[in-house]
């Protein structure tokens, strides 16, 4: 199994369940765990910012023109031949958009499975651990990781 991730939180979940060895490509924003930073970077950003006002101006202009704030290195991703690409569909200004990832996957042979993680709350994040584990063939490891997170949350609840 070969996994490419364009979403840092998905990369962290994959590594948390023990799937670091499956990762073949990562987002330009991925920096944890530190050992994944040597992997190929498959996304980039189209902008640089120096002030909050500039961030607002550039983001607003890009959205107004229907332009993405991110790039996807299609030739690199194709050369990495992932079986799964991890992404999101909550925020087009936070990471590469789902449609761009799906268009690329549709052109690839064999076609990788696109897994979109879209948590809106803590329960969704916990469910994403299981979803990701199923997608990469690590369901048992994901269940164990999920159980450990649920127990950690319960321990905090008992203390407060």
C-alpha positions as a Markdown table, in Angstrom:
| # | Residue | x | y | z |
|---|---|---|---|---|
| 1 | Unk | 0.0 | 0.0 | 0.0 |
| 2 | Unk | 1.3 | 3.4 | -1.0 |
| 3 | Unk | -0.3 | 6.6 | 0.4 |
| 4 | Unk | 0.1 | 10.2 | -0.6 |
| 5 | Unk | -1.3 | 12.9 | 1.7 |
| 6 | Unk | -2.1 | 16.5 | 0.9 |
| 7 | Unk | -3.5 | 17.1 | 4.4 |
| 8 | Unk | -1.2 | 17.4 | 7.4 |
| 9 | Unk | -3.8 | 16.1 | 9.9 |
| 10 | Unk | -4.3 | 13.0 | 7.7 |
| 11 | Unk | -0.6 | 12.5 | 7.6 |
| 12 | Unk | -0.5 | 12.7 | 11.4 |
| 13 | Unk | -3.3 | 10.2 | 11.8 |
| 14 | Unk | -1.7 | 7.8 | 9.4 |
| 15 | Unk | 1.5 | 7.9 | 11.4 |
| 16 | Unk | -0.4 | 7.7 | 14.7 |
| 17 | Unk | -1.9 | 4.4 | 13.6 |
| 18 | Unk | 1.5 | 3.1 | 12.6 |
| 19 | Unk | 1.3 | 3.7 | 8.8 |
| 20 | Unk | 4.3 | 6.0 | 8.4 |
| 21 | Unk | 6.0 | 3.3 | 6.2 |
| 22 | Unk | 3.1 | 3.6 | 3.7 |
| 23 | Unk | 3.6 | 7.3 | 3.1 |
| 24 | Unk | 5.2 | 8.1 | -0.2 |
| 25 | Unk | 4.4 | 11.8 | -0.6 |
| 26 | Unk | 3.3 | 14.7 | 1.7 |
| 27 | Unk | 2.0 | 18.2 | 1.8 |
| 28 | Unk | 4.4 | 21.2 | 1.9 |
| 29 | Unk | 2.8 | 22.0 | 5.2 |
| 30 | Unk | 3.6 | 18.6 | 6.8 |
| 31 | Unk | 6.2 | 18.7 | 9.5 |
| 32 | Unk | 5.1 | 16.1 | 12.0 |
| 33 | Unk | 6.3 | 13.6 | 12.8 |
| 34 | Unk | 9.7 | 14.9 | 12.0 |
| 35 | Unk | 10.9 | 11.8 | 10.2 |
| 36 | Unk | 8.4 | 12.3 | 7.3 |
| 37 | Unk | 10.0 | 15.6 | 6.3 |
| 38 | Unk | 12.4 | 13.8 | 4.0 |
| 39 | Unk | 9.5 | 12.5 | 1.8 |
| 40 | Unk | 8.7 | 14.1 | -1.5 |
| 41 | Unk | 6.6 | 17.3 | -1.3 |
| 42 | Unk | 3.5 | 17.0 | -3.6 |
| 43 | Unk | 1.8 | 20.3 | -2.9 |
| 44 | Unk | 2.9 | 23.9 | -2.8 |
| 45 | Unk | 1.4 | 27.4 | -2.2 |
| 46 | Unk | 0.9 | 30.0 | -4.8 |
| 47 | Unk | 1.3 | 32.9 | -2.4 |
| 48 | Unk | 3.6 | 34.4 | 0.2 |
| 49 | Unk | 2.4 | 36.8 | 2.9 |
| 50 | Unk | 4.0 | 39.4 | 5.0 |
| 51 | Unk | 1.1 | 41.1 | 6.7 |
| 52 | Unk | -2.5 | 40.2 | 7.8 |
| 53 | Unk | -3.8 | 42.8 | 5.3 |
| 54 | Unk | -1.9 | 41.2 | 2.5 |
| 55 | Unk | -3.2 | 37.7 | 3.4 |
| 56 | Unk | -6.8 | 39.1 | 3.3 |
| 57 | Unk | -6.2 | 40.8 | -0.1 |
| 58 | Unk | -4.5 | 37.9 | -1.8 |
| 59 | Unk | -6.9 | 35.3 | -0.5 |
| 60 | Unk | -9.9 | 37.5 | -1.4 |
| 61 | Unk | -8.5 | 38.1 | -4.9 |
| 62 | Unk | -7.7 | 34.5 | -5.5 |
| 63 | Unk | -11.2 | 33.3 | -4.4 |
| 64 | Unk | -12.8 | 36.0 | -6.5 |
| 65 | Unk | -11.0 | 34.8 | -9.6 |
| 66 | Unk | -11.7 | 31.1 | -8.8 |
| 67 | Unk | -8.0 | 30.4 | -8.3 |
| 68 | Unk | -6.5 | 28.0 | -5.9 |
| 69 | Unk | -4.0 | 29.1 | -3.3 |
| 70 | Unk | -2.2 | 25.7 | -3.6 |
| 71 | Unk | -0.5 | 23.7 | -6.3 |
| 72 | Unk | -0.5 | 20.0 | -6.8 |
| 73 | Unk | 2.6 | 18.4 | -8.4 |
| 74 | Unk | 0.7 | 16.0 | -10.7 |
| 75 | Unk | 3.8 | 14.5 | -12.4 |
| 76 | Unk | 5.4 | 13.7 | -9.1 |
| 77 | Unk | 2.2 | 12.2 | -7.7 |
| 78 | Unk | 1.8 | 10.0 | -10.8 |
| 79 | Unk | 5.4 | 8.9 | -10.5 |
| 80 | Unk | 4.8 | 7.9 | -6.8 |
| 81 | Unk | 1.9 | 5.7 | -7.8 |
| 82 | Unk | -0.1 | 6.0 | -4.7 |
| 83 | Unk | -2.9 | 3.5 | -4.0 |
| 84 | Unk | -4.6 | 6.1 | -1.7 |
| 85 | Unk | -4.6 | 9.9 | -1.7 |
| 86 | Unk | -5.6 | 11.6 | 1.6 |
| 87 | Unk | -7.3 | 15.0 | 1.3 |
| 88 | Unk | -10.2 | 17.2 | 2.7 |
| 89 | Unk | -13.2 | 19.0 | 1.4 |
| 90 | Unk | -13.9 | 21.5 | 4.2 |
| 91 | Unk | -11.9 | 24.5 | 3.3 |
| 92 | Unk | -10.5 | 25.5 | -0.2 |
| 93 | Unk | -8.3 | 28.2 | 1.4 |
| 94 | Unk | -6.8 | 25.8 | 4.0 |
| 95 | Unk | -5.5 | 23.1 | 1.7 |
| 96 | Unk | -5.8 | 21.8 | -1.9 |
| 97 | Unk | -9.4 | 21.3 | -2.9 |
| 98 | Unk | -11.0 | 17.9 | -3.3 |
| 99 | Unk | -12.0 | 18.5 | -7.0 |
| 100 | Unk | -8.4 | 19.0 | -8.0 |
| 101 | Unk | -7.3 | 15.8 | -6.3 |
| 102 | Unk | -10.2 | 13.9 | -7.8 |
| 103 | Unk | -9.4 | 15.2 | -11.3 |
| 104 | Unk | -5.8 | 14.0 | -11.0 |
| 105 | Unk | -6.8 | 10.6 | -9.6 |
| 106 | Unk | -9.2 | 10.1 | -12.4 |
| 107 | Unk | -6.4 | 10.5 | -14.9 |
| 108 | Unk | -4.1 | 8.0 | -13.2 |
| 109 | Unk | -3.7 | 4.3 | -14.0 |
| 110 | Unk | -4.3 | 2.5 | -11.8 |
| 111 | Unk | -6.6 | 5.0 | -10.2 |
| 112 | Unk | -5.9 | 5.7 | -6.6 |
| 113 | Unk | -8.7 | 5.9 | -4.0 |
| 114 | Unk | -9.3 | 9.4 | -2.8 |
| 115 | Unk | -10.1 | 9.6 | 0.9 |
| 116 | Unk | -11.5 | 12.9 | 2.1 |
| 117 | Unk | -11.4 | 13.6 | 5.8 |
| 118 | Unk | -13.9 | 16.3 | 6.8 |
| 119 | Unk | -14.2 | 16.5 | 10.6 |
| 120 | Unk | -16.4 | 19.1 | 12.1 |
| 121 | Unk | -16.0 | 18.1 | 15.8 |
| 122 | Unk | -13.9 | 15.8 | 18.0 |
| 123 | Unk | -16.2 | 12.8 | 17.4 |
| 124 | Unk | -15.6 | 13.3 | 13.7 |
| 125 | Unk | -11.8 | 13.4 | 14.2 |
| 126 | Unk | -12.1 | 10.1 | 16.1 |
| 127 | Unk | -14.2 | 8.6 | 13.3 |
| 128 | Unk | -11.5 | 9.7 | 10.8 |
| 129 | Unk | -9.0 | 7.6 | 12.6 |
| 130 | Unk | -11.1 | 4.5 | 11.8 |
| 131 | Unk | -12.0 | 5.7 | 8.3 |
| 132 | Unk | -8.3 | 6.2 | 7.4 |
| 133 | Unk | -7.3 | 2.9 | 8.9 |
| 134 | Unk | -9.9 | 1.1 | 6.8 |
| 135 | Unk | -8.8 | 3.0 | 3.7 |
| 136 | Unk | -5.1 | 1.9 | 4.0 |
| 137 | Unk | -5.7 | -1.6 | 5.2 |
| 138 | Unk | -4.8 | -0.9 | 8.9 |
| 139 | Unk | -8.3 | -1.2 | 10.4 |
| 140 | Unk | -7.0 | -3.2 | 13.5 |
| 141 | Unk | -4.3 | -0.7 | 14.2 |
| 142 | Unk | -6.8 | 2.2 | 13.7 |
| 143 | Unk | -9.2 | 0.6 | 16.2 |
| 144 | Unk | -6.4 | 0.3 | 18.8 |
| 145 | Unk | -5.4 | 3.9 | 18.2 |
| 146 | Unk | -9.0 | 5.0 | 18.4 |
| 147 | Unk | -9.5 | 3.2 | 21.7 |
| 148 | Unk | -6.4 | 4.8 | 23.1 |
| 149 | Unk | -7.6 | 8.3 | 22.2 |
| 150 | Unk | -11.1 | 7.6 | 23.6 |
| 151 | Unk | -9.4 | 6.5 | 26.9 |
| 152 | Unk | -7.2 | 9.6 | 27.0 |
| 153 | Unk | -10.3 | 11.8 | 26.5 |
| 154 | Unk | -12.1 | 9.8 | 29.2 |
| 155 | Unk | -9.2 | 10.3 | 31.6 |
| 156 | Unk | -9.3 | 14.1 | 31.0 |
| 157 | Unk | -13.1 | 14.0 | 31.6 |
| 158 | Unk | -12.6 | 12.2 | 34.9 |
| 159 | Unk | -10.1 | 14.9 | 36.0 |
| 160 | Unk | -12.2 | 17.9 | 35.3 |
